[in-house]
């Protein structure tokens, strides 16, 4: 097996645990099979010049990380990554900051990644680059003369041309994608948006094999919907820790139904709209007052970016308003929590919930939706309410699909979910669990790596 080289903005611990993120576990498995290399930023910001690779090993896997100096971190990560590409690719051009200084830092760090990674590459390597932070990395590696198979996977949505063209350097950004041998997107919708951009803006073409051509270059592009380790989550849900969490929650609910939302504190997740919909649910269906509780878990993220400070304040205000309006001395409608829980504990909370409320305004896939499904009790499963703008909606057809902007409609679907008969809940769950199990994390990883390796062999 050829050595797999994974490149990502951050590198997981060199000892991923079962409770770590599913992506880290899946990539670690592939790296161990191929005696691979994982390269990326250490997460450390230093004064002066960063960039010297730090090498560690765990078994037969090599981990290589570099530090970033302060200006590079500000421009590349906080700037172009989090304040330009992240909002833009999530269809929030109104929140995007278009600063050419950020763009300069973005390319500077990608060039640094290429220089440091290039020292570690070997003939026969297969390189898999992950996500929007590193779009230009392939081009920088090609400039240095590396001709190894190069794959890129975009974990977030790819915007339609009308959105992407608000970026002042959009053609240069997309051109840098064309140097890869394979581009993976989460959904067919993202793939179509990319193809449409190439046709309309670059005058390129797309053939019936999925080969996209422009500027005299060609790249294979395909949808590879990312999955979860469904069996692992199912096992977590019946673990002792999960059972303790579930029993503790059930005791505190005193017979009430639980609705759960678990999201990073991010403006893409539709959290203000979700709280608004829940308020309308309590207003429009008053018989449910005192009978249902919404648990919203929203761990902070990117707390030094102004937009994230604002969304936290907005949610604290909204949850306080709703609780002040509807609470009784023995019942509070919303439990709003700003901290993270490990995956076993979350699996227990998912299993104790009657409804999983997953309503992002835009999401590449949304693995919380799939984890909610995998954690359910097959004999008495909960109902998933899912935004049509999450990539997972194209697979989880057994969910109740909603428009998160239509808060009255979401309120109506919450009522429908609470009243749904057991037979219908079981049927919907079985359909979703089949999809989650068949399209799991291992299948995603193996499909991408196999396709990239085949393209490299034929090219």
Coordinates of C-alpha atoms in Angstrom, one line a residue:
X1 CA 0.0 0.0 0.0
X2 CA 1.3 3.4 -0.9
X3 CA 2.1 5.8 2.0
X4 CA -0.8 8.1 2.7
X5 CA 0.1 11.7 3.6
X6 CA -2.7 13.6 5.3
X7 CA -2.5 17.4 5.4
X8 CA -4.9 19.5 7.5
X9 CA -4.9 22.8 9.3
X10 CA -4.6 21.1 12.7
X11 CA -3.2 17.7 13.5
X12 CA -4.9 15.4 15.9
X13 CA -3.1 14.1 19.0
X14 CA -0.6 11.4 18.1
X15 CA -2.8 9.1 20.2
X16 CA -6.4 9.6 19.1
X17 CA -8.8 8.1 21.6
X18 CA -12.1 6.4 21.0
X19 CA -13.8 9.6 22.3
X20 CA -11.9 11.8 19.8
X21 CA -13.6 13.2 16.7
X22 CA -14.6 10.5 14.2
X23 CA -12.5 12.1 11.4
X24 CA -9.3 11.9 13.5
X25 CA -10.0 8.2 14.3
X26 CA -10.7 7.4 10.6
X27 CA -7.7 9.1 9.3
X28 CA -5.5 7.6 12.0
X29 CA -6.7 4.1 10.9
X30 CA -5.7 4.8 7.3
X31 CA -2.4 6.2 8.3
X32 CA -1.5 3.2 10.4
X33 CA -2.4 0.9 7.5
X34 CA 0.0 2.7 5.2
X35 CA 2.7 3.8 7.7
X36 CA 1.6 7.3 6.9
X37 CA 2.4 10.9 7.7
X38 CA 0.0 13.5 9.1
X39 CA 1.2 17.1 8.6
X40 CA -0.3 20.4 9.8
X41 CA -0.2 23.3 12.2
X42 CA 0.6 22.5 15.8
X43 CA -2.0 25.0 17.2
X44 CA 0.8 27.0 18.7
X45 CA 1.4 30.7 18.0
X46 CA 4.9 32.0 18.6
X47 CA 6.8 35.3 18.5
X48 CA 9.3 35.5 15.7
X49 CA 9.6 32.9 12.9
X50 CA 7.7 29.6 13.0
X51 CA 7.8 26.9 10.5
X52 CA 10.4 24.3 11.6
X53 CA 8.7 20.9 11.5
X54 CA 8.4 19.1 14.8
X55 CA 8.4 15.3 14.2
X56 CA 6.8 12.8 16.6
X57 CA 5.9 9.1 16.0
X58 CA 3.2 6.8 17.3
X59 CA 3.7 3.3 16.2
X60 CA 4.3 3.4 12.5
X61 CA 2.7 6.8 11.9
X62 CA 4.7 10.0 11.7
X63 CA 3.2 13.3 12.9
X64 CA 4.8 16.5 11.7
X65 CA 3.6 19.9 12.9
X66 CA 4.8 23.5 12.6
X67 CA 4.1 26.6 14.7
X68 CA 2.8 29.8 13.2
X69 CA 4.1 33.3 14.1
X70 CA 1.6 35.9 15.2
X71 CA 1.1 37.8 12.0
X72 CA 0.6 34.6 10.0
X73 CA -1.9 33.3 12.5
X74 CA -3.9 36.6 12.4
X75 CA -4.0 36.8 8.6
X76 CA -4.2 33.2 7.6
X77 CA -6.4 31.7 10.3
X78 CA -8.4 34.4 12.0
X79 CA -8.4 36.5 8.9
X80 CA -8.8 34.8 5.5
X81 CA -9.9 31.5 6.9
X82 CA -12.5 32.5 9.6
X83 CA -13.5 36.0 8.5
X84 CA -13.5 35.6 4.7
X85 CA -13.8 32.0 3.4
X86 CA -15.9 30.5 6.3
X87 CA -18.7 33.1 6.1
X88 CA -18.6 33.2 2.3
X89 CA -18.7 29.5 1.7
X90 CA -21.7 29.3 4.2
X91 CA -23.6 31.9 2.1
X92 CA -23.0 34.8 4.5
X93 CA -21.3 37.3 2.2
X94 CA -22.7 40.0 4.4
X95 CA -20.3 38.8 7.2
X96 CA -17.3 38.3 5.0
X97 CA -14.3 40.6 5.4
X98 CA -12.5 41.2 2.1
X99 CA -9.0 42.3 3.2
X100 CA -6.0 41.8 0.8
X101 CA -3.7 41.6 3.8
X102 CA -5.6 38.5 4.9
X103 CA -5.2 37.0 1.4
X104 CA -1.5 37.6 1.5
X105 CA -1.1 35.8 4.8
X106 CA -3.3 32.9 3.5
X107 CA -0.9 32.3 0.6
X108 CA 2.1 32.9 2.7
X109 CA 1.2 30.1 5.1
X110 CA 0.2 27.7 2.3
X111 CA 3.6 28.3 0.8
X112 CA 5.2 27.6 4.2
X113 CA 3.2 24.4 4.5
X114 CA 4.4 23.3 1.0
X115 CA 8.0 24.0 1.8
X116 CA 8.0 22.2 5.1
X117 CA 5.9 19.3 3.8
X118 CA 8.1 18.9 0.7
X119 CA 11.1 18.0 2.8
X120 CA 9.2 15.0 4.1
X121 CA 7.7 13.6 1.0
X122 CA 8.9 10.3 -0.6
X123 CA 8.4 8.8 -4.1
X124 CA 5.1 6.9 -4.3
X125 CA 3.3 9.0 -1.6
X126 CA -0.4 9.8 -2.0
X127 CA -1.3 13.2 -0.6
X128 CA -4.8 14.1 0.8
X129 CA -5.3 17.7 1.7
X130 CA -8.3 18.7 3.9
X131 CA -10.5 21.8 3.8
X132 CA -10.7 25.4 3.0
X133 CA -7.6 26.6 4.9
X134 CA -5.4 24.8 2.4
X135 CA -7.0 25.3 -1.0
X136 CA -3.7 26.7 -2.5
X137 CA -1.5 24.0 -1.0
X138 CA -1.6 21.8 -4.1
X139 CA -0.6 24.6 -6.4
X140 CA 2.3 25.5 -4.1
X141 CA 3.5 21.9 -4.1
X142 CA 3.3 21.7 -7.9
X143 CA 5.4 24.9 -8.1
X144 CA 8.1 23.1 -6.0
X145 CA 8.1 20.3 -8.6
X146 CA 6.2 17.6 -6.7
X147 CA 4.2 15.4 -9.1
X148 CA 2.7 13.0 -6.6
X149 CA -1.1 12.2 -6.6
X150 CA -2.9 15.1 -5.0
X151 CA -6.4 14.9 -3.5
X152 CA -8.4 17.7 -1.9
X153 CA -11.6 17.3 0.2
X154 CA -13.8 20.3 1.1
X155 CA -15.6 19.7 4.4
X156 CA -17.8 22.8 4.1
X157 CA -20.3 23.8 1.4
X158 CA -19.1 25.1 -2.0
X159 CA -21.0 28.3 -2.8
X160 CA -22.9 29.0 -6.0
X161 CA -21.2 31.4 -8.5
X162 CA -23.3 34.4 -7.5
X163 CA -21.9 34.1 -4.0
X164 CA -18.3 33.1 -4.8
X165 CA -17.8 35.9 -7.3
X166 CA -18.1 38.5 -4.4
X167 CA -14.6 37.4 -3.6
X168 CA -12.1 39.7 -5.3
X169 CA -9.7 36.9 -6.2
X170 CA -12.3 34.2 -6.9
X171 CA -10.7 33.0 -10.2
X172 CA -7.3 32.6 -8.6
X173 CA -8.7 30.6 -5.8
X174 CA -10.6 28.2 -8.1
X175 CA -7.7 27.9 -10.5
X176 CA -5.6 26.6 -7.5
X177 CA -8.1 23.8 -7.1
X178 CA -7.6 22.7 -10.7
X179 CA -4.1 21.5 -10.0
X180 CA -5.4 18.6 -7.8
X181 CA -6.0 15.2 -9.3
X182 CA -9.2 14.7 -7.3
X183 CA -11.6 17.1 -5.5
X184 CA -14.1 15.7 -3.1
X185 CA -17.3 17.6 -2.1
X186 CA -19.8 16.7 0.6
X187 CA -22.9 16.7 -1.7
X188 CA -24.0 16.6 -5.3
X189 CA -25.3 20.2 -4.8
X190 CA -21.7 21.4 -3.9
X191 CA -20.3 19.5 -6.9
X192 CA -22.9 21.2 -9.2
X193 CA -22.1 24.6 -7.8
X194 CA -18.4 24.0 -8.6
X195 CA -19.1 22.8 -12.1
X196 CA -21.4 25.7 -12.7
X197 CA -18.7 28.2 -11.6
X198 CA -16.1 26.6 -14.0
X199 CA -18.5 26.8 -16.9
X200 CA -19.8 30.3 -16.3
X201 CA -16.7 32.1 -14.9
X202 CA -13.8 30.2 -16.4
X203 CA -15.3 29.1 -19.7
X204 CA -14.4 25.5 -18.8
X205 CA -16.1 22.2 -19.5
X206 CA -17.4 19.1 -17.6
X207 CA -17.5 15.7 -19.3
X208 CA -19.6 12.7 -18.5
X209 CA -16.8 11.1 -16.4
X210 CA -16.8 14.0 -13.9
X211 CA -13.6 15.5 -15.4
X212 CA -13.6 19.3 -15.2
X213 CA -11.3 21.2 -17.5
X214 CA -10.2 24.9 -17.6
X215 CA -7.0 26.9 -18.1
X216 CA -5.5 23.8 -19.9
X217 CA -5.8 21.7 -16.7
X218 CA -8.2 18.9 -15.8
X219 CA -9.4 17.5 -12.4
X220 CA -11.7 14.8 -11.4
X221 CA -14.5 15.9 -9.1
X222 CA -17.0 13.9 -7.2
X223 CA -19.3 13.9 -4.1
X224 CA -18.0 11.9 -1.2
X225 CA -20.5 12.4 1.7
X226 CA -18.7 12.0 5.0
X227 CA -20.1 9.6 7.5
X228 CA -19.7 8.6 11.2
X229 CA -18.7 5.4 12.9
X230 CA -22.3 4.3 13.4
X231 CA -21.5 1.2 15.4
X232 CA -19.2 3.2 17.8
X233 CA -21.9 5.7 18.5
X234 CA -24.4 3.0 19.1
X235 CA -22.0 1.4 21.5
X236 CA -21.4 4.7 23.2
X237 CA -25.2 5.1 23.7
X238 CA -25.4 2.0 25.9
X239 CA -22.1 2.5 27.7
X240 CA -22.2 3.0 31.5
X241 CA -21.3 6.7 31.2
X242 CA -24.1 7.3 28.6
X243 CA -26.6 5.4 30.8
X244 CA -25.6 7.5 33.8
X245 CA -26.0 10.7 31.8
X246 CA -29.3 9.5 30.4
X247 CA -30.7 8.5 33.8
X248 CA -29.6 11.8 35.3
X249 CA -31.3 13.7 32.5
X250 CA -34.5 11.7 32.7
X251 CA -34.7 12.2 36.5
X252 CA -34.3 16.0 36.1
X253 CA -37.0 16.1 33.4
X254 CA -39.6 14.5 35.7
X255 CA -41.5 12.8 32.9
X256 CA -41.2 15.7 30.4
X257 CA -40.1 15.1 26.8
X258 CA -36.6 16.3 25.8
X259 CA -35.6 18.2 22.6
X260 CA -31.9 18.4 22.1
X261 CA -29.7 20.6 20.0
X262 CA -25.9 20.3 19.9
X263 CA -23.9 22.8 17.9
X264 CA -20.7 24.8 18.0
X265 CA -21.5 28.4 18.8
X266 CA -21.5 29.6 15.2
X267 CA -23.7 31.9 13.2
X268 CA -24.1 29.2 10.5
X269 CA -26.0 26.9 12.9
X270 CA -29.2 28.8 12.9
X271 CA -29.4 29.0 16.7
X272 CA -31.3 32.3 17.0
X273 CA -33.8 31.0 14.5
X274 CA -34.1 27.8 16.4
X275 CA -34.8 29.6 19.7
X276 CA -37.4 31.7 17.9
X277 CA -39.0 28.6 16.5
X278 CA -39.2 27.1 19.9
X279 CA -40.8 30.2 21.3
X280 CA -43.4 30.1 18.5
X281 CA -44.0 26.4 19.3
X282 CA -44.8 27.3 22.9
X283 CA -47.0 30.2 21.8
X284 CA -48.8 28.3 19.0
X285 CA -49.2 25.0 20.9
X286 CA -49.7 26.1 24.6
X287 CA -50.7 22.6 25.8
X288 CA -47.0 21.7 25.6
X289 CA -46.0 24.2 28.2
X290 CA -44.6 22.4 31.1
X291 CA -44.4 19.2 29.2
X292 CA -41.3 19.6 27.1
X293 CA -37.7 21.0 27.6
X294 CA -35.2 22.2 25.0
X295 CA -31.6 21.4 25.9
X296 CA -29.3 23.5 23.7
X297 CA -25.6 22.7 24.0
X298 CA -23.4 25.3 22.3
X299 CA -19.7 25.1 23.1
X300 CA -17.9 28.4 22.3
X301 CA -15.6 28.5 19.3
X302 CA -13.4 31.2 17.7
X303 CA -14.1 33.4 20.7
X304 CA -11.7 36.1 19.5
X305 CA -13.7 36.7 16.3
X306 CA -16.2 39.6 16.8
X307 CA -19.1 37.8 15.0
X308 CA -18.9 34.9 17.5
X309 CA -19.0 37.2 20.5
X310 CA -22.1 38.8 19.1
X311 CA -23.9 35.5 18.5
X312 CA -23.2 34.4 22.0
X313 CA -24.7 37.5 23.4
X314 CA -27.7 37.2 21.1
X315 CA -28.4 33.6 22.3
X316 CA -28.0 34.4 25.9
X317 CA -30.5 37.3 25.5
X318 CA -33.0 35.1 23.6
X319 CA -32.9 32.2 25.9
X320 CA -33.3 34.5 28.9
X321 CA -36.3 36.2 27.2
X322 CA -38.0 32.9 26.5
X323 CA -37.4 31.5 30.0
X324 CA -38.7 34.7 31.5
X325 CA -41.8 34.6 29.4
X326 CA -42.8 31.0 29.9
X327 CA -41.1 29.6 33.0
X328 CA -43.0 28.3 36.0
X329 CA -41.6 27.7 39.5
X330 CA -41.1 24.0 38.6
X331 CA -40.2 24.2 34.9
X332 CA -37.8 26.1 32.7
X333 CA -38.4 25.7 28.9
X334 CA -34.7 26.1 27.8
X335 CA -31.6 24.8 29.3
X336 CA -28.8 26.6 27.4
X337 CA -25.3 25.3 28.1
X338 CA -22.0 26.8 26.8
X339 CA -19.6 23.9 27.3
X340 CA -18.6 20.7 25.5
X341 CA -19.4 17.1 26.5
X342 CA -17.5 14.0 25.4
X343 CA -19.1 11.7 22.8
X344 CA -20.2 9.1 25.3
X345 CA -22.1 11.6 27.3
X346 CA -23.7 13.1 24.2
X347 CA -24.7 9.7 23.0
X348 CA -26.6 9.2 26.3
X349 CA -28.3 12.6 26.0
X350 CA -29.3 11.8 22.3
X351 CA -30.8 8.5 23.4
X352 CA -32.8 10.2 26.1
X353 CA -34.2 12.7 23.7
X354 CA -37.6 12.6 21.9
X355 CA -36.5 15.0 19.3
X356 CA -33.1 15.9 17.7
X357 CA -33.3 19.5 16.5
X358 CA -30.6 20.1 13.8
X359 CA -31.4 23.3 11.9
X360 CA -28.3 24.9 10.5
X361 CA -28.7 27.7 8.0
X362 CA -26.0 26.1 5.9
X363 CA -23.8 23.1 6.7
X364 CA -21.5 20.9 4.6
X365 CA -22.8 17.7 6.1
X366 CA -23.6 17.9 9.9
X367 CA -22.5 14.8 11.7
X368 CA -24.6 15.6 14.8
X369 CA -27.7 14.6 12.8
X370 CA -26.1 11.2 12.0
X371 CA -24.9 10.7 15.6
X372 CA -28.4 11.4 16.9
X373 CA -29.8 8.6 14.6
X374 CA -27.0 6.1 15.6
X375 CA -27.6 6.7 19.3
X376 CA -31.3 5.9 19.3
X377 CA -33.1 3.0 21.0
X378 CA -34.4 0.9 18.0
X379 CA -37.5 0.0 20.0
X380 CA -38.4 3.6 20.9
X381 CA -36.4 6.0 18.7
X382 CA -36.6 9.7 18.7
X383 CA -37.4 11.9 15.8
X384 CA -34.9 13.9 13.8
X385 CA -35.9 17.4 12.6
X386 CA -33.3 18.4 10.0
X387 CA -32.6 21.6 8.0
X388 CA -32.9 21.2 4.3
X389 CA -29.7 23.2 4.0
X390 CA -27.6 20.6 5.8
X391 CA -25.8 18.2 3.5
X392 CA -27.1 15.3 5.6
X393 CA -30.7 16.1 4.4
X394 CA -29.8 14.5 1.1
X395 CA -29.2 11.1 2.8
X396 CA -31.4 11.1 5.9
X397 CA -34.8 11.1 4.1
X398 CA -36.5 9.7 7.2
X399 CA -36.0 13.0 9.0
X400 CA -38.6 15.7 9.1
X401 CA -37.0 18.2 6.7
X402 CA -37.6 21.9 7.5
X403 CA -36.6 25.3 6.3
X404 CA -34.9 26.9 9.4
X405 CA -35.8 30.4 8.2
X406 CA -39.6 29.5 8.4
X407 CA -39.9 29.4 12.2
X408 CA -43.6 28.8 12.2
X409 CA -43.1 25.8 10.1
X410 CA -40.3 24.5 12.4
X411 CA -42.7 25.0 15.3
X412 CA -45.4 22.9 13.5
X413 CA -42.9 20.1 12.9
X414 CA -41.9 20.0 16.6
X415 CA -45.6 19.4 17.4
X416 CA -45.8 16.8 14.7
X417 CA -42.7 15.0 16.0
X418 CA -44.0 14.9 19.6
X419 CA -47.3 13.3 18.4
X420 CA -45.7 10.9 15.9
X421 CA -46.8 7.3 16.5
X422 CA -44.3 4.7 17.5
X423 CA -44.6 2.7 14.3
X424 CA -43.8 5.7 12.1
X425 CA -40.9 6.7 14.4
X426 CA -39.5 3.2 14.0
X427 CA -39.9 3.1 10.2
X428 CA -38.2 6.5 9.8
X429 CA -35.4 5.5 12.1
X430 CA -34.7 2.2 10.3
X431 CA -34.4 4.1 6.9
X432 CA -32.0 6.6 8.4
X433 CA -29.9 4.0 10.3
X434 CA -29.5 2.0 7.1
X435 CA -28.1 5.0 5.4
X436 CA -25.9 6.0 8.3
X437 CA -24.5 2.4 8.6
X438 CA -23.9 1.8 4.9
X439 CA -22.3 5.2 4.3
X440 CA -20.1 5.3 7.3
X441 CA -16.7 7.0 8.0
X442 CA -14.7 4.0 6.8
X443 CA -16.5 3.8 3.5
X444 CA -16.0 7.5 2.9
X445 CA -12.3 7.3 3.6
X446 CA -11.7 4.1 1.6
X447 CA -13.7 5.4 -1.4
X448 CA -11.8 8.7 -1.6
X449 CA -8.3 7.1 -1.1
X450 CA -9.1 4.3 -3.6
X451 CA -10.4 6.8 -6.2
X452 CA -7.3 9.1 -5.8
X453 CA -4.9 6.1 -6.0
X454 CA -6.6 4.9 -9.2
X455 CA -6.4 8.3 -10.8
X456 CA -2.8 8.6 -9.8
X457 CA -2.0 5.2 -11.3
X458 CA -3.8 6.0 -14.6
X459 CA -2.3 9.5 -14.8

